mmCIF file of C-alpha atoms in Angstrom:
data_model
loop_
_atom_site.group_PDB
_atom_site.id
_atom_site.type_symbol
_atom_site.label_atom_id
_atom_site.label_comp_id
_atom_site.label_asym_id
_atom_site.label_seq_id
_atom_site.Cartn_x
_atom_site.Cartn_y
_atom_site.Cartn_z
ATOM 1 C CA MET A 278 67.252 20.001 -35.652
ATOM 2 C CA LYS A 279 64.943 23.016 -35.374
ATOM 3 C CA PHE A 280 61.801 23.239 -37.479
ATOM 4 C CA GLU A 281 60.393 26.702 -38.071
ATOM 5 C CA GLU A 282 56.730 27.470 -38.688
ATOM 6 C CA GLU A 283 56.011 27.044 -42.400
ATOM 7 C CA VAL A 284 53.500 28.654 -44.719
ATOM 8 C CA VAL A 285 51.536 26.529 -47.176
ATOM 9 C CA THR A 286 49.043 28.075 -49.636
ATOM 10 C CA GLY A 287 49.083 31.241 -47.568
ATOM 11 C CA VAL A 288 47.955 29.541 -44.350
ATOM 12 C CA HIS A 289 50.180 29.424 -41.254
ATOM 13 C CA ARG A 290 50.325 25.880 -39.898
ATOM 14 C CA PRO A 291 50.598 25.547 -36.124
ATOM 15 C CA GLU A 292 54.132 24.873 -34.913
ATOM 16 C CA PHE A 293 52.967 21.637 -33.271
ATOM 17 C CA ALA A 294 51.806 20.221 -36.607
ATOM 18 C CA THR A 295 54.969 21.422 -38.333
ATOM 19 C CA LEU A 296 57.293 19.692 -35.889
ATOM 20 C CA PHE A 297 55.126 16.568 -35.725
ATOM 21 C CA ARG A 298 55.068 16.213 -39.516
ATOM 22 C CA ALA A 299 58.773 16.940 -39.935
ATOM 23 C CA ALA A 300 59.747 14.501 -37.173
ATOM 24 C CA ILE A 301 57.774 11.709 -38.858
ATOM 25 C CA VAL A 302 59.662 12.338 -42.105
ATOM 26 C CA GLU A 303 63.005 12.612 -40.309
ATOM 27 C CA ARG A 304 62.422 9.324 -38.463
ATOM 28 C CA GLY A 305 61.251 7.613 -41.647
ATOM 29 C CA VAL A 306 58.145 6.006 -40.166
ATOM 30 C CA THR A 307 54.547 5.713 -41.284
ATOM 31 C CA MET A 308 51.424 6.824 -39.454
ATOM 32 C CA THR A 309 50.385 3.169 -39.229
ATOM 33 C CA TRP A 310 53.660 2.320 -37.494
ATOM 34 C CA LEU A 311 53.185 5.204 -35.064
ATOM 35 C CA ARG A 312 49.589 4.262 -34.272
ATOM 36 C CA GLU A 313 50.579 0.630 -33.614
ATOM 37 C CA ARG A 314 53.463 1.634 -31.311
ATOM 38 C CA LEU A 315 51.135 3.926 -29.351
ATOM 39 C CA ALA A 316 48.595 1.120 -28.943
ATOM 40 C CA ASP A 317 51.349 -1.247 -27.780
ATOM 41 C CA GLY A 318 52.373 1.318 -25.172
ATOM 42 C CA GLY A 319 48.853 1.672 -23.784
ATOM 43 C CA ASN A 320 48.064 4.969 -25.524
ATOM 44 C CA PRO A 321 45.726 4.033 -28.411
ATOM 45 C CA ILE A 322 44.937 6.944 -30.738
ATOM 46 C CA ALA A 323 42.655 6.728 -33.764
ATOM 47 C CA ALA A 324 44.311 7.038 -37.184
ATOM 48 C CA ALA A 325 42.034 9.948 -38.052
ATOM 49 C CA THR A 326 43.077 11.806 -34.890
ATOM 50 C CA LEU A 327 46.766 11.410 -35.704
ATOM 51 C CA SER A 328 46.087 12.716 -39.208
ATOM 52 C CA TYR A 329 44.293 15.752 -37.773
ATOM 53 C CA TRP A 330 47.283 16.457 -35.515
ATOM 54 C CA ARG A 331 49.718 16.103 -38.415
ATOM 55 C CA SER A 332 47.745 18.441 -40.658
ATOM 56 C CA GLY A 333 47.074 21.017 -37.952
ATOM 57 C CA ALA A 334 43.296 20.633 -38.260
ATOM 58 C CA ARG A 335 43.144 19.776 -34.554
ATOM 59 C CA ARG A 336 45.410 19.912 -31.541
ATOM 60 C CA PRO A 337 45.729 17.285 -28.803
ATOM 61 C CA GLU A 338 43.353 17.902 -25.910
ATOM 62 C CA GLY A 339 42.772 16.134 -22.637
ATOM 63 C CA PRO A 340 44.964 13.907 -20.440
ATOM 64 C CA ARG A 341 44.890 10.844 -22.717
ATOM 65 C CA SER A 342 45.995 12.840 -25.741
ATOM 66 C CA ILE A 343 48.742 14.597 -23.791
ATOM 67 C CA ALA A 344 50.032 11.238 -22.538
ATOM 68 C CA ALA A 345 50.064 9.968 -26.143
ATOM 69 C CA VAL A 346 52.004 13.037 -27.311
ATOM 70 C CA GLU A 347 54.609 12.427 -24.615
ATOM 71 C CA GLU A 348 55.062 8.885 -25.953
ATOM 72 C CA ILE A 349 55.220 10.192 -29.535
ATOM 73 C CA GLU A 350 58.161 12.374 -28.504
ATOM 74 C CA SER A 351 60.016 9.230 -27.415
ATOM 75 C CA LEU A 352 59.021 7.210 -30.487
ATOM 76 C CA LEU A 353 60.178 9.958 -32.847
ATOM 77 C CA ALA A 354 63.448 10.520 -30.923
ATOM 78 C CA LEU A 355 62.514 14.070 -29.942
ATOM 79 C CA GLU A 356 63.566 15.808 -26.752
ATOM 80 C CA ARG A 357 61.073 15.435 -23.925
ATOM 81 C CA GLY A 358 58.563 18.278 -24.061
ATOM 82 C CA ALA A 359 59.409 19.204 -27.662
ATOM 83 C CA LEU A 360 55.850 18.574 -28.879
ATOM 84 C CA VAL A 361 53.924 19.048 -25.625
ATOM 85 C CA SER A 362 55.356 22.537 -25.215
ATOM 86 C CA LEU A 363 53.920 23.546 -28.614
ATOM 87 C CA ILE A 364 50.328 22.504 -27.914
ATOM 88 C CA GLY A 365 49.585 25.790 -26.188
ATOM 89 C CA PRO A 366 47.523 26.708 -23.132
ATOM 90 C CA THR A 367 44.078 26.445 -24.719
ATOM 91 C CA HIS A 368 43.573 22.692 -24.720
ATOM 92 C CA ARG A 369 40.995 21.566 -22.203
ATOM 93 C CA VAL A 370 41.751 19.688 -19.006
ATOM 94 C CA GLY A 371 38.597 17.569 -19.069
ATOM 95 C CA PRO A 372 35.754 17.544 -16.515
ATOM 96 C CA ILE A 373 37.408 18.065 -13.141
ATOM 97 C CA GLY A 374 34.495 19.371 -11.084
ATOM 98 C CA ARG A 375 34.762 21.541 -7.997
ATOM 99 C CA VAL A 376 37.671 20.927 -5.648
ATOM 100 C CA GLN A 377 36.517 19.744 -2.204
ATOM 101 C CA TYR A 378 37.959 18.163 0.891
ATOM 102 C CA PRO A 379 37.092 14.473 0.304
ATOM 103 C CA LEU A 380 35.684 13.672 3.771
ATOM 104 C CA ALA A 381 32.886 15.131 5.876
ATOM 105 C CA HIS A 382 35.016 15.444 9.033
ATOM 106 C CA ASP A 383 35.720 18.974 10.240
ATOM 107 C CA ARG A 384 38.473 17.943 12.668
ATOM 108 C CA LEU A 385 40.326 15.845 10.097
ATOM 109 C CA GLU A 386 39.965 18.639 7.570
ATOM 110 C CA GLN A 387 41.600 21.020 10.036
ATOM 111 C CA LEU A 388 44.460 18.602 10.780
ATOM 112 C CA THR A 389 44.985 18.057 7.061
ATOM 113 C CA ALA A 390 45.028 21.793 6.345
ATOM 114 C CA GLU A 391 47.610 22.321 9.100
ATOM 115 C CA THR A 392 49.748 19.501 7.679
ATOM 116 C CA PHE A 393 49.659 21.042 4.204
ATOM 117 C CA THR A 394 50.715 24.342 5.746
ATOM 118 C CA GLY A 395 53.553 22.567 7.573
ATOM 119 C CA LEU A 396 54.715 21.193 4.218
ATOM 120 C CA GLY A 397 54.582 24.655 2.669
ATOM 121 C CA ALA A 398 51.760 23.615 0.328
ATOM 122 C CA ALA A 399 48.416 25.140 -0.592
ATOM 123 C CA VAL A 400 45.562 23.549 1.369
ATOM 124 C CA LEU A 401 43.891 22.492 -1.898
ATOM 125 C CA ASP A 402 46.665 22.328 -4.487
ATOM 126 C CA PRO A 403 46.035 22.730 -8.243
ATOM 127 C CA ALA A 404 46.963 19.129 -9.056
ATOM 128 C CA ARG A 405 44.491 16.475 -10.142
ATOM 129 C CA ASP A 406 44.768 12.691 -9.944
ATOM 130 C CA VAL A 407 43.643 11.690 -13.439
ATOM 131 C CA SER A 408 44.278 7.982 -12.946
ATOM 132 C CA THR A 409 45.585 6.228 -9.829
ATOM 133 C CA THR A 410 46.421 2.631 -8.955
ATOM 134 C CA ALA A 411 47.343 1.825 -5.351
ATOM 135 C CA VAL A 412 48.693 -1.637 -4.472
ATOM 136 C CA THR A 413 48.695 -2.648 -0.800
ATOM 137 C CA GLU A 414 50.693 -5.581 0.565
ATOM 138 C CA VAL A 415 49.339 -7.220 3.737
ATOM 139 C CA GLY A 416 51.677 -9.371 5.839
ATOM 140 C CA ALA A 417 51.273 -12.668 7.677
ATOM 141 C CA ASP A 418 50.161 -10.756 10.803
ATOM 142 C CA GLY A 419 47.215 -9.286 8.877
ATOM 143 C CA PHE A 420 48.585 -5.746 8.920
ATOM 144 C CA VAL A 421 49.674 -3.500 6.059
ATOM 145 C CA ILE A 422 53.352 -3.790 5.120
ATOM 146 C CA SER A 423 53.406 -1.244 2.308
ATOM 147 C CA ARG A 424 51.312 0.650 -0.222
ATOM 148 C CA THR A 425 52.686 1.590 -3.654
ATOM 149 C CA THR A 426 50.806 4.281 -5.565
ATOM 150 C CA ARG A 427 51.141 5.188 -9.228
ATOM 151 C CA THR A 428 49.358 8.320 -10.436
ATOM 152 C CA LEU A 429 48.873 10.142 -13.714
ATOM 153 C CA LEU A 430 48.956 13.702 -12.402
ATOM 154 C CA GLN A 431 47.617 16.789 -14.175
ATOM 155 C CA SER A 432 47.916 20.495 -13.538
ATOM 156 C CA THR A 433 44.507 22.187 -13.517
ATOM 157 C CA SER A 434 45.898 25.739 -13.442
ATOM 158 C CA GLY A 435 49.222 27.484 -13.321
ATOM 159 C CA THR A 436 52.562 25.686 -13.149
ATOM 160 C CA ILE A 437 53.133 22.900 -10.619
ATOM 161 C CA THR A 438 56.591 21.991 -9.327
ATOM 162 C CA ASP A 439 55.671 20.137 -6.114
ATOM 163 C CA VAL A 440 52.827 17.855 -5.043
ATOM 164 C CA PRO A 441 51.897 17.127 -1.397
ATOM 165 C CA TYR A 442 50.712 13.724 -0.196
ATOM 166 C CA ILE A 443 49.354 12.817 3.241
ATOM 167 C CA ASP A 444 48.688 9.627 5.189
ATOM 168 C CA MET A 445 46.006 9.659 7.897
ATOM 169 C CA THR A 446 45.321 7.471 10.940
ATOM 170 C CA PRO A 447 42.197 9.143 12.388
ATOM 171 C CA GLY A 448 41.963 8.798 16.170
ATOM 172 C CA ALA A 449 45.173 6.733 16.349
ATOM 173 C CA PRO A 450 48.412 8.728 16.815
ATOM 174 C CA THR A 451 51.333 6.952 15.120
ATOM 175 C CA PRO A 452 54.929 7.632 14.154
ATOM 176 C CA ALA A 453 55.458 8.685 10.547
ATOM 177 C CA PRO A 454 55.510 5.881 7.968
ATOM 178 C CA LEU A 455 58.436 5.690 5.562
ATOM 179 C CA PHE A 456 57.805 7.743 2.408
ATOM 180 C CA SER A 457 59.928 7.015 -0.671
ATOM 181 C CA MET A 458 59.738 8.107 -4.306
ATOM 182 C CA LEU A 459 59.982 5.371 -6.954
ATOM 183 C CA GLY A 460 59.715 7.538 -10.061
ATOM 184 C CA GLY A 461 58.811 10.969 -11.383
ATOM 185 C CA GLY A 462 60.491 13.051 -8.707
ATOM 186 C CA ARG A 463 61.945 13.110 -5.218
ATOM 187 C CA ILE A 464 60.810 13.701 -1.637
ATOM 188 C CA SER A 465 61.831 17.269 -0.783
ATOM 189 C CA ARG A 466 60.104 17.778 2.591
ATOM 190 C CA ARG A 467 58.348 15.772 5.299
ATOM 191 C CA TYR A 468 56.035 16.944 8.056
ATOM 192 C CA SER A 469 54.081 15.180 10.797
ATOM 193 C CA HIS A 470 51.169 16.897 12.555
ATOM 194 C CA PRO A 471 51.646 17.193 16.331
ATOM 195 C CA SER A 472 48.529 15.048 16.788
ATOM 196 C CA GLY A 473 50.342 12.106 15.164
ATOM 197 C CA GLU A 474 47.225 11.425 13.068
ATOM 198 C CA VAL A 475 48.375 13.036 9.811
ATOM 199 C CA HIS A 476 51.788 12.659 8.171
ATOM 200 C CA GLY A 477 52.820 14.292 4.922
ATOM 201 C CA ALA A 478 55.536 14.425 2.294
ATOM 202 C CA MET A 479 56.198 16.945 -0.462
ATOM 203 C CA MET A 480 57.083 15.440 -3.840
ATOM 204 C CA GLU A 481 59.229 17.595 -6.109
ATOM 205 C CA LEU A 482 58.463 16.722 -9.737
ATOM 206 C CA GLU A 483 61.201 15.960 -12.260
ATOM 207 C CA ARG A 484 59.954 18.819 -14.406
ATOM 208 C CA PRO A 485 57.376 21.600 -13.923
ATOM 209 C CA LEU A 486 53.840 20.965 -15.188
ATOM 210 C CA GLY A 487 52.113 23.732 -17.104
ATOM 211 C CA PRO A 488 48.314 24.052 -17.409
ATOM 212 C CA ALA A 489 46.719 20.712 -18.392
ATOM 213 C CA GLN A 490 50.084 18.985 -18.750
ATOM 214 C CA THR A 491 50.495 15.552 -17.189
ATOM 215 C CA ALA A 492 53.205 13.484 -15.538
ATOM 216 C CA MET A 493 53.506 10.040 -14.002
ATOM 217 C CA ILE A 494 54.652 9.752 -10.400
ATOM 218 C CA GLU A 495 55.100 6.661 -8.247
ATOM 219 C CA TRP A 496 55.714 6.522 -4.525
ATOM 220 C CA LYS A 497 55.700 4.042 -1.674
ATOM 221 C CA LEU A 498 54.611 4.026 1.960
ATOM 222 C CA GLU A 499 56.170 1.419 4.222
ATOM 223 C CA TYR A 500 55.183 0.510 7.760
ATOM 224 C CA PRO A 501 58.280 -0.895 9.506
ATOM 225 C CA PRO A 502 58.309 -3.595 12.219
ATOM 226 C CA GLY A 503 57.008 -2.193 15.492
ATOM 227 C CA TYR A 504 54.664 0.250 13.714
ATOM 228 C CA PRO A 505 51.095 0.074 15.106
ATOM 229 C CA GLY A 506 49.153 -2.518 13.094
ATOM 230 C CA THR A 507 46.993 -1.119 10.300
ATOM 231 C CA SER A 508 44.135 -3.212 8.895
ATOM 232 C CA GLU A 509 42.774 -0.780 6.329
ATOM 233 C CA THR A 510 43.965 0.942 3.193
ATOM 234 C CA GLY A 511 42.582 3.555 0.827
ATOM 235 C CA HIS A 512 43.082 6.577 -1.390
ATOM 236 C CA GLY A 513 41.350 9.947 -1.483
ATOM 237 C CA VAL A 514 40.875 12.525 -4.248
ATOM 238 C CA ALA A 515 39.847 16.165 -3.928
ATOM 239 C CA ARG A 516 38.616 16.400 -7.539
ATOM 240 C CA ARG A 517 36.827 14.083 -9.919
ATOM 241 C CA CYS A 518 39.255 11.466 -11.211
ATOM 242 C CA ARG A 519 38.999 9.424 -14.396
ATOM 243 C CA ASP A 520 40.094 6.111 -12.874
ATOM 244 C CA LEU A 521 40.843 4.908 -9.349
ATOM 245 C CA MET A 522 41.821 1.338 -8.529
ATOM 246 C CA LEU A 523 42.818 -0.198 -5.204
ATOM 247 C CA TRP A 524 44.413 -3.649 -5.298
ATOM 248 C CA THR A 525 44.939 -5.232 -1.892
ATOM 249 C CA LYS A 526 46.995 -8.430 -1.682
ATOM 250 C CA PHE A 527 46.818 -10.607 1.454
ATOM 251 C CA HIS A 528 49.382 -13.086 2.719
ATOM 252 C CA PRO A 529 48.026 -16.596 1.959
ATOM 253 C CA ASP A 530 48.381 -17.529 5.636
ATOM 254 C CA ALA A 531 46.363 -14.531 6.799
ATOM 255 C CA LEU A 532 43.171 -14.294 4.746
ATOM 256 C CA PRO A 533 40.615 -12.144 6.578
ATOM 257 C CA THR A 534 37.282 -13.505 7.747
ATOM 258 C CA TRP A 535 35.511 -10.299 6.733
ATOM 259 C CA LEU A 536 36.044 -7.366 4.376
ATOM 260 C CA GLU A 537 34.166 -4.136 3.895
ATOM 261 C CA GLU A 538 34.421 -1.287 1.437
ATOM 262 C CA VAL A 539 33.901 2.212 2.796
ATOM 263 C CA GLN A 540 33.118 5.003 0.352
ATOM 264 C CA GLU A 541 33.264 8.402 2.015
ATOM 265 C CA THR A 542 32.364 11.621 0.237
ATOM 266 C CA PRO A 543 31.703 15.167 1.439
ATOM 267 C CA ASP A 544 27.998 14.227 1.478
ATOM 268 C CA ASP A 545 27.696 10.680 2.832
ATOM 269 C CA THR A 546 29.323 7.385 3.780
ATOM 270 C CA THR A 547 28.469 3.995 2.287
ATOM 271 C CA VAL A 548 29.685 0.674 3.747
ATOM 272 C CA THR A 549 29.491 -2.467 1.590
ATOM 273 C CA PRO A 550 30.514 -6.013 2.652
ATOM 274 C CA LEU A 551 32.956 -7.720 0.275
ATOM 275 C CA CYS A 552 34.260 -11.272 -0.108
ATOM 276 C CA LEU A 553 37.522 -12.785 -1.375
ATOM 277 C CA ASP A 554 35.669 -15.768 -2.905
ATOM 278 C CA GLY A 555 38.695 -18.021 -2.560
ATOM 279 C CA ALA A 556 41.211 -15.460 -3.872
ATOM 280 C CA THR A 557 44.119 -13.903 -1.993
ATOM 281 C CA ALA A 558 43.593 -10.396 -3.378
ATOM 282 C CA ILE A 559 40.740 -8.013 -4.044
ATOM 283 C CA HIS A 560 40.430 -4.905 -6.186
ATOM 284 C CA GLN A 561 38.074 -1.920 -6.074
ATOM 285 C CA VAL A 562 37.446 0.301 -9.081
ATOM 286 C CA ARG A 563 35.864 3.717 -9.584
ATOM 287 C CA GLN A 564 35.541 5.636 -12.843
ATOM 288 C CA GLY A 565 34.546 9.273 -13.174
ATOM 289 C CA TRP A 566 34.446 9.492 -9.393
ATOM 290 C CA GLY A 567 35.271 11.984 -6.664
ATOM 291 C CA PRO A 568 35.883 13.925 -4.577
ATOM 292 C CA GLY A 569 35.962 11.270 -1.890
ATOM 293 C CA MET A 570 37.868 8.527 -0.118
ATOM 294 C CA LEU A 571 37.736 4.849 -1.107
ATOM 295 C CA ILE A 572 38.747 2.533 1.742
ATOM 296 C CA LEU A 573 39.076 -1.204 2.373
ATOM 297 C CA ARG A 574 38.894 -2.597 5.925
ATOM 298 C CA TRP A 575 39.299 -6.185 7.116
ATOM 299 C CA GLY A 576 39.412 -8.335 10.225
ATOM 300 C CA TYR A 577 39.831 -11.843 11.567
ATOM 301 C CA ASP A 578 36.920 -12.329 14.032
ATOM 302 C CA ALA A 579 33.198 -12.484 13.662
ATOM 303 C CA ARG A 580 32.009 -9.125 12.375
ATOM 304 C CA GLU A 581 29.869 -7.267 14.904
#
C-alpha cells in the first residue's frame, strides 16, 4: 500500500508522519502497544516522542531513534527502509568529534594506511562505531581462540556500501587470522600487509547506508591451531563512540595470574592492573569515548 502526503487544515504533513500514522491504523495497534514492543526489543522510546513522530511535530534524530524506527518498520509489517528513507538528510548524527588515528604510533599508522589502501578503502572511512561489544574466547593454553564483534554502525557523511576492518599484531609478523561475517553483510576482500603485522578485511553491507543511517554488523576473528599465541585483545575507534564493551572469557583451567588494561589514545597511554576476583571472565566498558584503543593483556608468571 502506498500512502501519499496528505494535507490537513492547509498544512502539509511530512511524509514520514503520514506513513507512520497510516501504518499504525492499518496494523490496528495502539501507541501503548508499540511503545511496549520497542522497550521489549531494547529500543525504549518515550510515549511523547512517538506522539511527536506520529503528528509530524518532530522527526527521529540520532542513532537510538533511527534504530527504533527500523524496529517500528518490522513491528508495523512495513518494508525495510520504508520509514527510515522518509526521515530526510537533516537529522543529526550526534556528537562524533574529529576523526583521528586511534594510536600515537607513526609506523603503525603508516602500515594501517597501506592496508586500507590495499583493501581499496579510504584511510579514514566515513563510518562510525556507535556501539560495539567484542567477546573474546581464551583457550586452555591461555591464548585467544576467537573474538566476535557486534557493532551498531553509522554513516557520518555520504553513502557507505563497504566497511574495512583490520587486526594488528605490532612487532610480531603473523599469518592472517580467519575473518568471517556472522550478520549484516559479507566479506568481499581481504588483504595482508607485507610486514605481516596488519591484516584486513572489507565488509560489504547488506544495504547502503545514507547519511546518519545505522546498521548492525557482526563478524568473527578466529586464530586456528598453530597460529602464534596471542595473550591480548582489544578494539579501536577512530571517532567518539557512544558505548564500547570488551568481554574476555578465560578457560577455567587457564586463569591468568595477572591482568592489565591498556588505554591508548592519540595523546597518551594509561596502564591499569585488573583482577578477576574469583571470576572466569572480565569486562571493560567505555561510554562517550574515543578515538583510541582499549586493550586487555594477561599472563601466567609473576608480573615484572
